[in-house]
Amino acid sequence: MYTTDNISILIYSLVKLIIMNKLALLNGNIITINKTKPRAEALLVYFDKIVKVGTTEEIKSIIDTDTNIIDLKGRTLIPGFIDCHAHPRMYGLSLLRVDCRTPPMKSIKDIIQIISQRAQEKNKGVWIQGSGYDDFKLLEKRHPNRFDLDKAAPNNPVIITRLCGHISVVNSLALEMAGISKDSKDPEGGQIDINSRTGEPNGVLRGSARAPVYEQIPQTNIETLKKGIELAVKEFHARGVTSVSDAGVESSKVMKAYRELQENGMKLRVNLMMSFNLLEELTRVGIQTGYGDEWLKIGAIKLYCDGSFSGRTAAMFEPFLDTPDNVGIMYTTQHELDETVYKCHRAGYQVGIHAIGDRAISTVLNSYEAALKKNPKKDHRFRIEHCGINNSNIINRIKELGVIPVPQPIFLYGEGESYRAGLTPEMQEWAYPFKTWLDNDIHVSFSSDCPATSGEELINPLLGIYVAVNRITDAGNEVGPTQKIDVESALKAYTLNSAYATFEENLKGSIEEGKLADFVVLSEDPATIEVTKLKEIKVHMTFIGGKIVYQNI
Ligand SMILES: [Zn+2]
């Protein structure tokens, strides 16, 4: 029975709940990425949304004594970074496996040592997996081979994957288990490297040649997946990332892992780019791009067209400068890609295709053009993941078709020297041509592709912004300097433009009334700091849905 007392207790609790969910941030330097009001001093959050943006005086005049207040003391606040293409699950699992990143690894000897240590902790026959090595940076300037790995772990099958994710090295036991021998032929979209003297596989497997090995590796269980994702999420928070597109979800188990973690309080907004093998299942149950909520949402169907630039497997029109017989590997034919893209498009999905070389990008554009001709759709937002090596024809076609390039500025840092070695100086200007894209009003959406890059800072958006602005490699050399862009354009590419790539620009990506309260407090103002110091800026606080998920002041 409702008594007057009960009702007043209920009202009091509701009012208290509302009051407790009010947060004001005052005295700040807010870069809003909203062109109608580019700068502000303060904002008011109500539950998980921004309800007012203005001067400190304006916000003060509408708050009451029960509002939580954070005094920014002049510090800079920007929208939370949206990493439009990363692999949180792969990154998290790599943290649980053998870390072969170069650095901290310096040589094949280092890799042998760390794998042999791991082998001693494992029972005979148990798989050892590692990732992140960069042959370009290893002292020996080559891939490890089966014999190196045999030395480290003769009694355990071993697979270590190059940072790009497209090339792996396995030991003799793993080759044997996968049935790969002297007599094996290169599969379509793959290559089995051989020892030129003996004709035997040397353990380096490219692209689809790895499939028989993967079939032998026991599946990761959901608990391990969740453990990995949790580790990765902590790193994203510490770098000011509030939303991520997981650029390759191959099973519904991954979706389940994210959902269960979010139900248990994990705060990271995730857009799921689904593998083509899930298309039928998704279509059958009526799940399309956009299905989900503001925490977990179905994104594009992810397809692959070629390999990586630094692995020299990107499909190019001209050979790489340092491997004159090599024009890379196409993972698919034009006809096959046309059919696959059309199938996804007709079924109502956004499409995102991995293409790095100019030959691959042109192939993707042909498929997009053909699909749109057959089945026109205005707001398709077809994406090209990476979109590395361009030319003027490619740029005109991206513009005309309304395609979104999703590049990783950080590639020009960690792997920048590899781009410089593989391209003439003129062609370096066509590698991730940020300025030309923006001059053509193309929606460029920035991302990290973490962990598919070299070095110790795989996520840091501020490093990505530093690279987009300075076009400098980790060795301090310029790469395509005419393609430098200004800081605010780079910030926009890492926030609002990335929200656009997942159809969420009305929900997040800028500090605007009605948008989600996802934002970051920085140690310095990126707009005024010397551009060479951009990568030194620290994240002081990260907020997702109005709640602090990271703090370091
Ligand atoms: Zn990727």
XYZ file of C-alpha atoms and ligand atoms in Angstrom:
554
model
C 0.000 0.000 0.000
C 1.278 3.472 -0.863
C 1.249 5.883 2.037
C 2.193 9.543 1.822
C 5.385 8.630 3.684
C 6.279 5.885 1.205
C 5.703 8.228 -1.704
C 7.857 10.966 -0.208
C 10.658 8.454 0.469
C 10.408 7.319 -3.152
C 10.478 10.887 -4.463
C 13.388 11.752 -2.154
C 15.378 8.729 -3.430
C 14.679 9.618 -7.052
C 15.701 13.240 -6.543
C 18.860 12.103 -4.738
C 19.688 9.730 -7.564
C 19.252 12.525 -10.093
C 21.344 14.953 -8.059
C 24.143 12.445 -7.535
C 24.370 11.980 -11.272
C 25.135 15.607 -11.991
C 28.724 16.472 -12.733
C 30.149 19.860 -13.653
C 33.634 20.443 -15.018
C 34.660 24.075 -14.643
C 37.549 26.428 -15.539
C 38.772 24.337 -18.442
C 40.138 24.850 -21.899
C 37.673 22.756 -23.851
C 38.373 21.895 -27.473
C 34.915 20.806 -28.537
C 35.444 19.650 -32.177
C 32.072 21.314 -32.743
C 32.472 23.973 -35.394
C 29.555 26.088 -34.199
C 31.160 26.462 -30.748
C 34.837 25.429 -31.065
C 35.938 26.433 -27.547
C 34.300 26.393 -24.126
C 35.309 26.565 -20.448
C 32.862 24.297 -18.719
C 30.288 21.593 -19.170
C 27.516 19.915 -17.254
C 26.888 16.164 -17.342
C 23.579 14.659 -16.369
C 23.774 10.852 -15.987
C 25.796 9.762 -19.054
C 25.112 12.754 -21.333
C 26.490 16.245 -21.773
C 23.586 18.613 -21.140
C 25.260 22.017 -21.270
C 28.470 23.426 -22.712
C 29.475 27.022 -22.015
C 31.488 29.414 -19.875
C 32.257 28.642 -16.243
C 29.841 31.433 -15.248
C 27.036 29.942 -17.327
C 27.458 26.460 -15.884
C 27.852 27.789 -12.321
C 24.565 29.635 -12.644
C 22.617 26.440 -13.313
C 24.188 24.026 -10.828
C 23.170 23.451 -7.254
C 25.052 22.366 -4.167
C 24.498 18.676 -4.878
C 26.366 18.703 -8.168
C 29.781 17.053 -8.170
C 32.330 19.607 -9.320
C 35.716 19.087 -10.912
C 37.884 22.171 -11.241
C 39.962 21.688 -14.395
C 42.260 24.564 -13.360
C 42.806 25.593 -16.964
C 43.627 22.125 -18.254
C 42.524 20.998 -21.692
C 39.517 18.742 -22.188
C 38.770 17.091 -25.520
C 36.276 14.462 -26.718
C 37.301 10.867 -25.945
C 39.420 9.333 -28.691
C 37.604 6.930 -30.980
C 39.959 4.278 -32.306
C 38.220 3.298 -35.488
C 40.248 0.170 -36.209
C 42.011 -1.832 -33.515
C 42.089 -5.388 -32.212
C 41.512 -5.204 -28.439
C 41.030 -8.942 -28.206
C 44.191 -9.775 -30.152
C 46.120 -7.169 -28.202
C 44.853 -8.517 -24.899
C 45.697 -12.090 -25.860
C 49.155 -10.972 -27.000
C 49.703 -9.610 -23.495
C 48.962 -13.102 -22.184
C 51.252 -14.784 -24.755
C 54.915 -14.391 -25.669
C 55.663 -10.736 -26.359
C 57.976 -10.611 -29.400
C 57.616 -6.860 -30.104
C 60.737 -5.212 -31.489
C 61.643 -3.376 -29.222
C 61.777 -4.702 -26.480
C 63.177 -7.684 -28.482
C 66.322 -6.742 -30.349
C 67.381 -9.931 -32.121
C 66.286 -13.428 -33.091
C 68.514 -14.582 -30.244
C 66.294 -12.633 -27.809
C 63.194 -14.278 -29.298
C 64.753 -17.755 -29.012
C 65.559 -17.052 -25.388
C 62.083 -15.854 -24.401
C 60.387 -18.764 -26.196
C 62.720 -21.282 -24.626
C 61.870 -19.839 -21.203
C 58.159 -20.232 -21.966
C 58.724 -23.821 -23.199
C 60.271 -24.726 -19.849
C 57.066 -23.635 -18.105
C 54.846 -25.725 -20.391
C 54.226 -29.433 -20.790
C 55.536 -31.161 -23.878
C 53.181 -30.769 -26.859
C 51.392 -27.636 -25.584
C 51.249 -24.800 -28.119
C 53.401 -21.721 -27.625
C 52.088 -18.593 -29.320
C 53.747 -15.224 -29.634
C 53.371 -12.094 -31.699
C 54.702 -8.685 -32.596
C 58.171 -9.358 -34.060
C 59.408 -6.978 -36.760
C 62.013 -8.519 -39.098
C 62.853 -5.036 -40.366
C 64.020 -4.043 -36.891
C 65.629 -7.296 -35.731
C 69.419 -7.228 -35.665
C 69.567 -10.041 -38.236
C 67.164 -8.149 -40.589
C 65.259 -11.327 -41.404
C 62.304 -13.374 -40.207
C 63.078 -16.033 -37.611
C 62.780 -19.512 -39.206
C 61.723 -23.013 -38.142
C 65.256 -23.906 -37.040
C 65.492 -20.880 -34.745
C 62.200 -21.894 -33.143
C 63.261 -25.572 -32.976
C 66.242 -24.477 -30.929
C 63.912 -22.662 -28.529
C 61.229 -25.324 -28.187
C 61.797 -28.631 -29.973
C 59.023 -30.451 -28.108
C 56.250 -27.872 -28.343
C 54.546 -26.613 -31.486
C 55.362 -22.890 -31.840
C 53.800 -20.092 -33.880
C 54.909 -16.489 -33.715
C 53.172 -13.867 -35.788
C 54.718 -10.776 -37.318
C 53.398 -7.441 -36.043
C 51.269 -6.987 -39.180
C 49.305 -10.149 -38.404
C 49.734 -11.412 -41.982
C 52.934 -13.447 -41.694
C 53.751 -16.163 -39.137
C 56.723 -18.382 -38.407
C 56.251 -21.907 -37.103
C 58.682 -24.567 -35.930
C 59.192 -28.034 -37.422
C 56.708 -29.704 -35.076
C 53.967 -27.234 -36.040
C 54.732 -27.704 -39.767
C 54.493 -31.452 -39.324
C 51.200 -31.249 -37.410
C 49.753 -28.998 -40.144
C 50.944 -31.374 -42.862
C 53.042 -28.718 -44.605
C 56.013 -30.237 -46.422
C 58.248 -29.924 -49.460
C 55.364 -31.176 -51.574
C 52.848 -28.555 -50.397
C 51.759 -25.994 -53.007
C 51.168 -22.288 -52.288
C 47.439 -21.831 -51.623
C 45.503 -18.950 -53.211
C 46.266 -15.788 -51.208
C 49.228 -17.360 -49.459
C 52.841 -18.373 -49.713
C 54.990 -21.070 -48.108
C 58.550 -19.720 -47.989
C 61.159 -22.297 -48.881
C 64.855 -22.742 -48.332
C 66.289 -22.201 -51.829
C 69.015 -24.812 -51.266
C 66.916 -27.695 -49.932
C 63.446 -26.820 -51.279
C 62.041 -27.452 -47.768
C 59.628 -24.995 -46.113
C 61.651 -22.694 -43.845
C 58.776 -22.085 -41.434
C 57.688 -18.639 -42.731
C 54.059 -18.793 -43.832
C 52.269 -15.874 -45.464
C 48.546 -15.096 -45.636
C 46.278 -18.110 -46.156
C 49.233 -20.562 -46.038
C 48.785 -20.437 -42.244
C 45.259 -21.893 -42.298
C 46.307 -25.569 -41.740
C 48.385 -24.469 -38.728
C 45.492 -22.542 -37.170
C 43.331 -25.655 -37.487
C 45.728 -27.422 -35.128
C 45.698 -24.741 -32.406
C 43.083 -25.322 -29.680
C 40.424 -22.580 -29.569
C 40.762 -19.885 -26.925
C 38.069 -20.283 -24.270
C 35.797 -17.405 -23.306
C 37.416 -16.873 -19.893
C 40.856 -16.371 -21.480
C 39.294 -14.053 -24.054
C 37.731 -11.958 -21.299
C 40.976 -11.852 -19.358
C 42.784 -10.585 -22.462
C 40.119 -8.005 -23.322
C 40.178 -6.646 -19.761
C 43.939 -6.120 -19.949
C 43.577 -4.322 -23.280
C 40.725 -2.120 -22.066
C 42.872 -0.788 -19.215
C 45.462 0.325 -21.769
C 42.837 2.007 -23.954
C 41.533 3.951 -20.951
C 45.047 5.052 -20.016
C 45.470 6.453 -23.540
C 42.180 8.355 -23.497
C 40.355 5.994 -25.843
C 36.646 5.747 -25.063
C 35.393 3.834 -28.143
C 36.999 1.187 -30.321
C 36.075 -0.651 -33.497
C 37.193 -4.263 -33.143
C 38.307 -4.803 -36.724
C 37.812 -8.532 -37.029
C 35.333 -10.544 -35.004
C 35.392 -14.120 -36.243
C 33.036 -15.747 -33.771
C 29.978 -14.949 -31.711
C 32.083 -15.968 -28.680
C 33.949 -12.657 -28.959
C 30.678 -10.745 -28.989
C 29.565 -12.705 -25.931
C 32.838 -11.956 -24.140
C 32.422 -8.191 -24.668
C 28.784 -8.276 -23.586
C 29.475 -10.259 -20.422
C 32.329 -7.929 -19.492
C 30.125 -4.871 -20.073
C 27.349 -6.397 -17.980
C 29.923 -6.703 -15.212
C 30.800 -3.037 -15.430
C 33.534 -2.844 -18.090
C 33.327 0.556 -19.711
C 34.522 0.765 -23.305
C 32.233 1.346 -26.258
C 32.845 -1.306 -28.886
C 31.833 -1.462 -32.526
C 32.134 -4.988 -33.884
C 33.395 -5.431 -37.430
C 32.199 -8.908 -38.276
C 34.001 -11.492 -40.367
C 32.398 -12.549 -43.617
C 32.028 -16.118 -42.301
C 29.375 -14.793 -39.877
C 27.272 -13.083 -42.573
C 24.870 -15.956 -43.075
C 24.283 -16.446 -39.347
C 23.773 -12.701 -38.806
C 21.393 -12.408 -41.751
C 19.407 -15.405 -40.581
C 18.694 -13.815 -37.207
C 18.130 -10.347 -38.701
C 21.169 -8.614 -37.215
C 22.562 -5.840 -39.428
C 25.020 -2.962 -39.176
C 23.776 -0.637 -36.416
C 22.168 -3.366 -34.322
C 23.005 -3.057 -30.626
C 23.271 -0.137 -28.249
C 25.740 2.614 -27.465
C 28.041 0.116 -25.700
C 28.152 -2.742 -28.157
C 27.114 -2.391 -31.762
C 27.404 -4.352 -34.989
C 29.538 -2.465 -37.479
C 30.735 -3.322 -40.960
C 31.501 -6.717 -42.454
C 35.286 -6.929 -42.583
C 36.978 -8.278 -45.706
C 40.626 -8.560 -46.767
C 42.208 -7.694 -50.090
C 45.982 -7.824 -49.477
C 48.744 -8.061 -46.857
C 50.874 -5.380 -45.220
C 53.335 -2.813 -46.519
C 56.086 -3.468 -44.027
C 55.714 -7.235 -44.598
C 56.008 -6.507 -48.353
C 52.746 -8.358 -48.967
C 50.621 -5.284 -49.844
C 49.389 -5.566 -53.448
C 51.172 -2.840 -55.433
C 51.101 -1.667 -59.064
C 54.882 -1.169 -58.988
C 57.337 -3.414 -57.092
C 58.614 -2.309 -53.677
C 61.784 -0.273 -54.089
C 63.827 -2.711 -51.987
C 62.334 -5.965 -53.352
C 62.283 -5.286 -57.093
C 60.557 -8.528 -58.139
C 57.798 -8.246 -55.594
C 54.404 -6.576 -56.138
C 52.823 -8.150 -53.036
C 49.959 -10.608 -52.589
C 46.307 -10.196 -53.549
C 44.168 -12.237 -51.176
C 41.253 -12.339 -53.609
C 40.369 -11.881 -57.282
C 38.350 -8.933 -58.589
C 35.467 -11.215 -59.462
C 35.432 -12.882 -56.044
C 35.585 -9.547 -54.218
C 32.803 -8.091 -56.410
C 30.552 -10.990 -55.471
C 31.376 -10.844 -51.752
C 30.930 -7.072 -51.493
C 27.636 -7.211 -53.358
C 26.378 -9.992 -51.111
C 27.107 -7.911 -47.976
C 25.767 -4.697 -49.481
C 22.546 -6.305 -50.732
C 22.009 -7.822 -47.288
C 22.168 -4.296 -45.785
C 25.632 -4.218 -44.253
C 28.307 -1.573 -44.257
C 31.545 -2.992 -45.666
C 35.142 -2.365 -44.514
C 37.940 -3.873 -46.603
C 41.591 -4.161 -45.654
C 43.615 -2.713 -48.563
C 47.102 -1.235 -48.268
C 48.748 -1.362 -51.706
C 47.461 0.827 -54.557
C 46.552 -2.254 -56.617
C 44.436 -3.582 -53.736
C 42.774 -0.193 -53.125
C 41.835 0.095 -56.823
C 40.385 -3.417 -56.712
C 38.298 -2.499 -53.658
C 37.055 0.681 -55.336
C 36.039 -1.347 -58.413
C 33.997 -3.667 -56.193
C 32.368 -0.769 -54.303
C 31.534 0.997 -57.552
C 30.013 -2.150 -59.054
C 27.940 -2.881 -55.925
C 26.612 0.690 -55.778
C 25.761 0.631 -59.474
C 23.692 -2.518 -59.036
C 22.137 -1.407 -55.786
C 22.495 2.365 -55.238
C 22.603 3.554 -51.630
C 23.410 7.105 -50.637
C 24.694 6.751 -47.085
C 26.624 3.483 -47.440
C 29.824 4.653 -45.662
C 31.915 1.911 -47.253
C 35.321 1.892 -45.588
C 38.833 1.116 -46.757
C 40.869 -0.114 -43.793
C 44.414 1.339 -43.875
C 44.118 2.722 -47.432
C 47.920 3.036 -47.583
C 49.282 3.785 -51.038
C 47.161 6.189 -53.083
C 47.326 7.994 -56.424
C 45.256 10.847 -57.881
C 42.823 8.468 -59.561
C 42.265 6.596 -56.279
C 41.621 9.859 -54.433
C 39.104 11.055 -57.049
C 37.273 7.767 -56.855
C 37.222 7.742 -53.013
C 35.705 11.212 -53.135
C 33.161 10.443 -55.826
C 32.014 7.194 -54.249
C 31.928 8.662 -50.721
C 34.284 6.046 -49.311
C 35.902 6.444 -45.867
C 39.666 5.796 -45.581
C 40.592 4.419 -42.150
C 44.376 4.968 -41.901
C 46.778 4.535 -38.967
C 49.158 7.519 -38.752
C 51.199 5.491 -36.229
C 52.285 3.177 -39.123
C 54.448 6.015 -40.449
C 56.214 6.118 -37.075
C 56.893 2.527 -35.981
C 57.168 1.271 -39.554
C 58.011 4.586 -41.180
C 61.537 3.518 -42.086
C 60.099 0.519 -43.893
C 57.869 2.864 -45.946
C 60.899 5.021 -46.731
C 62.859 1.968 -47.861
C 60.018 0.610 -49.981
C 58.882 3.802 -51.741
C 60.531 6.577 -53.747
C 60.295 10.037 -52.105
C 57.540 10.969 -54.604
C 55.557 7.854 -53.706
C 56.009 8.555 -49.962
C 53.763 11.588 -50.520
C 51.025 9.184 -51.663
C 51.378 7.002 -48.552
C 48.502 7.890 -46.199
C 48.041 11.289 -47.895
C 46.236 12.977 -44.991
C 46.326 16.480 -46.453
C 45.149 15.550 -49.937
C 42.302 13.517 -48.452
C 41.182 16.416 -46.254
C 41.596 18.954 -49.086
C 39.148 16.789 -51.002
C 36.631 16.788 -48.099
C 37.065 13.059 -47.602
C 36.007 11.712 -44.180
C 39.333 10.415 -42.867
C 38.926 8.369 -39.681
C 42.041 7.727 -37.598
C 42.923 4.570 -35.699
C 45.825 2.552 -34.280
C 45.366 -1.020 -35.613
C 46.817 -2.030 -32.236
C 48.615 -4.467 -31.917
C 49.512 -4.589 -35.646
C 52.260 -2.018 -35.422
C 55.821 -1.818 -34.269
C 57.176 -0.380 -31.033
C 56.142 -0.067 -27.436
C 53.327 2.464 -27.799
C 50.720 0.664 -29.819
C 47.586 2.578 -28.882
C 48.561 6.175 -28.093
C 46.305 8.488 -30.190
C 48.489 11.459 -29.261
C 51.415 9.706 -30.931
C 49.167 9.174 -33.975
C 48.308 12.878 -33.964
C 52.012 13.773 -33.625
C 52.755 11.656 -36.714
C 49.878 13.116 -38.762
C 51.123 16.625 -37.942
C 54.889 16.010 -38.282
C 55.139 13.022 -40.682
C 58.199 11.772 -38.805
C 59.366 8.162 -38.370
C 60.632 6.723 -35.092
C 64.155 7.253 -36.444
C 63.413 10.980 -36.827
C 63.180 11.089 -40.637
C 60.409 12.823 -42.565
C 58.104 10.688 -44.687
C 55.961 12.502 -47.279
C 56.199 15.921 -45.603
C 53.740 17.665 -47.984
C 50.996 15.573 -46.354
C 51.315 17.143 -42.881
C 48.025 18.335 -41.393
C 47.147 20.724 -38.563
C 46.464 19.561 -35.001
C 42.741 20.303 -34.966
C 42.157 18.338 -38.178
C 44.086 15.422 -36.683
C 42.044 15.629 -33.452
C 38.835 15.671 -35.484
C 39.975 12.622 -37.470
C 40.511 10.748 -34.171
C 37.139 11.782 -32.702
C 34.206 13.073 -34.765
C 35.326 11.547 -38.081
C 35.824 8.190 -36.383
C 32.288 8.423 -34.989
C 31.097 9.089 -38.546
C 32.720 5.862 -39.751
C 30.381 3.907 -37.452
C 27.268 6.079 -38.113
C 27.529 7.551 -34.597
C 28.437 11.192 -35.234
C 25.176 12.324 -33.618
C 25.963 10.341 -30.488
C 29.634 11.077 -29.796
C 32.899 12.469 -31.158
C 32.488 16.076 -29.988
C 31.675 18.019 -26.828
C 28.087 18.957 -27.612
C 24.836 19.110 -25.725
C 22.990 15.798 -25.994
C 26.088 13.731 -26.767
C 27.572 10.990 -24.601
C 29.796 12.254 -21.780
C 32.963 10.613 -23.133
C 35.942 12.935 -22.765
C 39.580 13.227 -21.790
C 41.548 15.693 -19.685
C 45.088 16.266 -20.978
C 48.286 17.548 -19.392
C 48.816 20.145 -22.151
C 46.880 21.907 -24.888
C 47.633 20.112 -28.187
C 46.568 23.228 -30.109
C 49.275 25.442 -28.568
C 52.092 23.079 -27.573
C 55.055 22.943 -29.935
C 54.110 20.317 -32.546
C 57.246 18.251 -31.911
C 56.075 17.778 -28.303
C 52.581 16.480 -29.122
C 53.537 12.891 -28.308
C 54.670 13.899 -24.826
C 51.175 15.012 -23.796
C 49.792 12.810 -21.019
C 46.240 11.728 -20.335
C 45.220 12.903 -16.860
C 41.642 11.639 -16.787
C 39.375 9.591 -19.021
C 35.580 9.728 -18.663
C 33.141 7.337 -20.278
C 29.433 7.995 -19.856
C 30.262 10.643 -17.249
C 32.236 8.195 -15.078
C 35.977 8.332 -14.462
C 37.628 5.202 -15.889
C 41.234 6.407 -15.628
C 42.966 9.010 -13.533
C 46.629 9.890 -13.249
C 47.279 13.269 -11.659
Zn 43.689 -4.494 -38.410
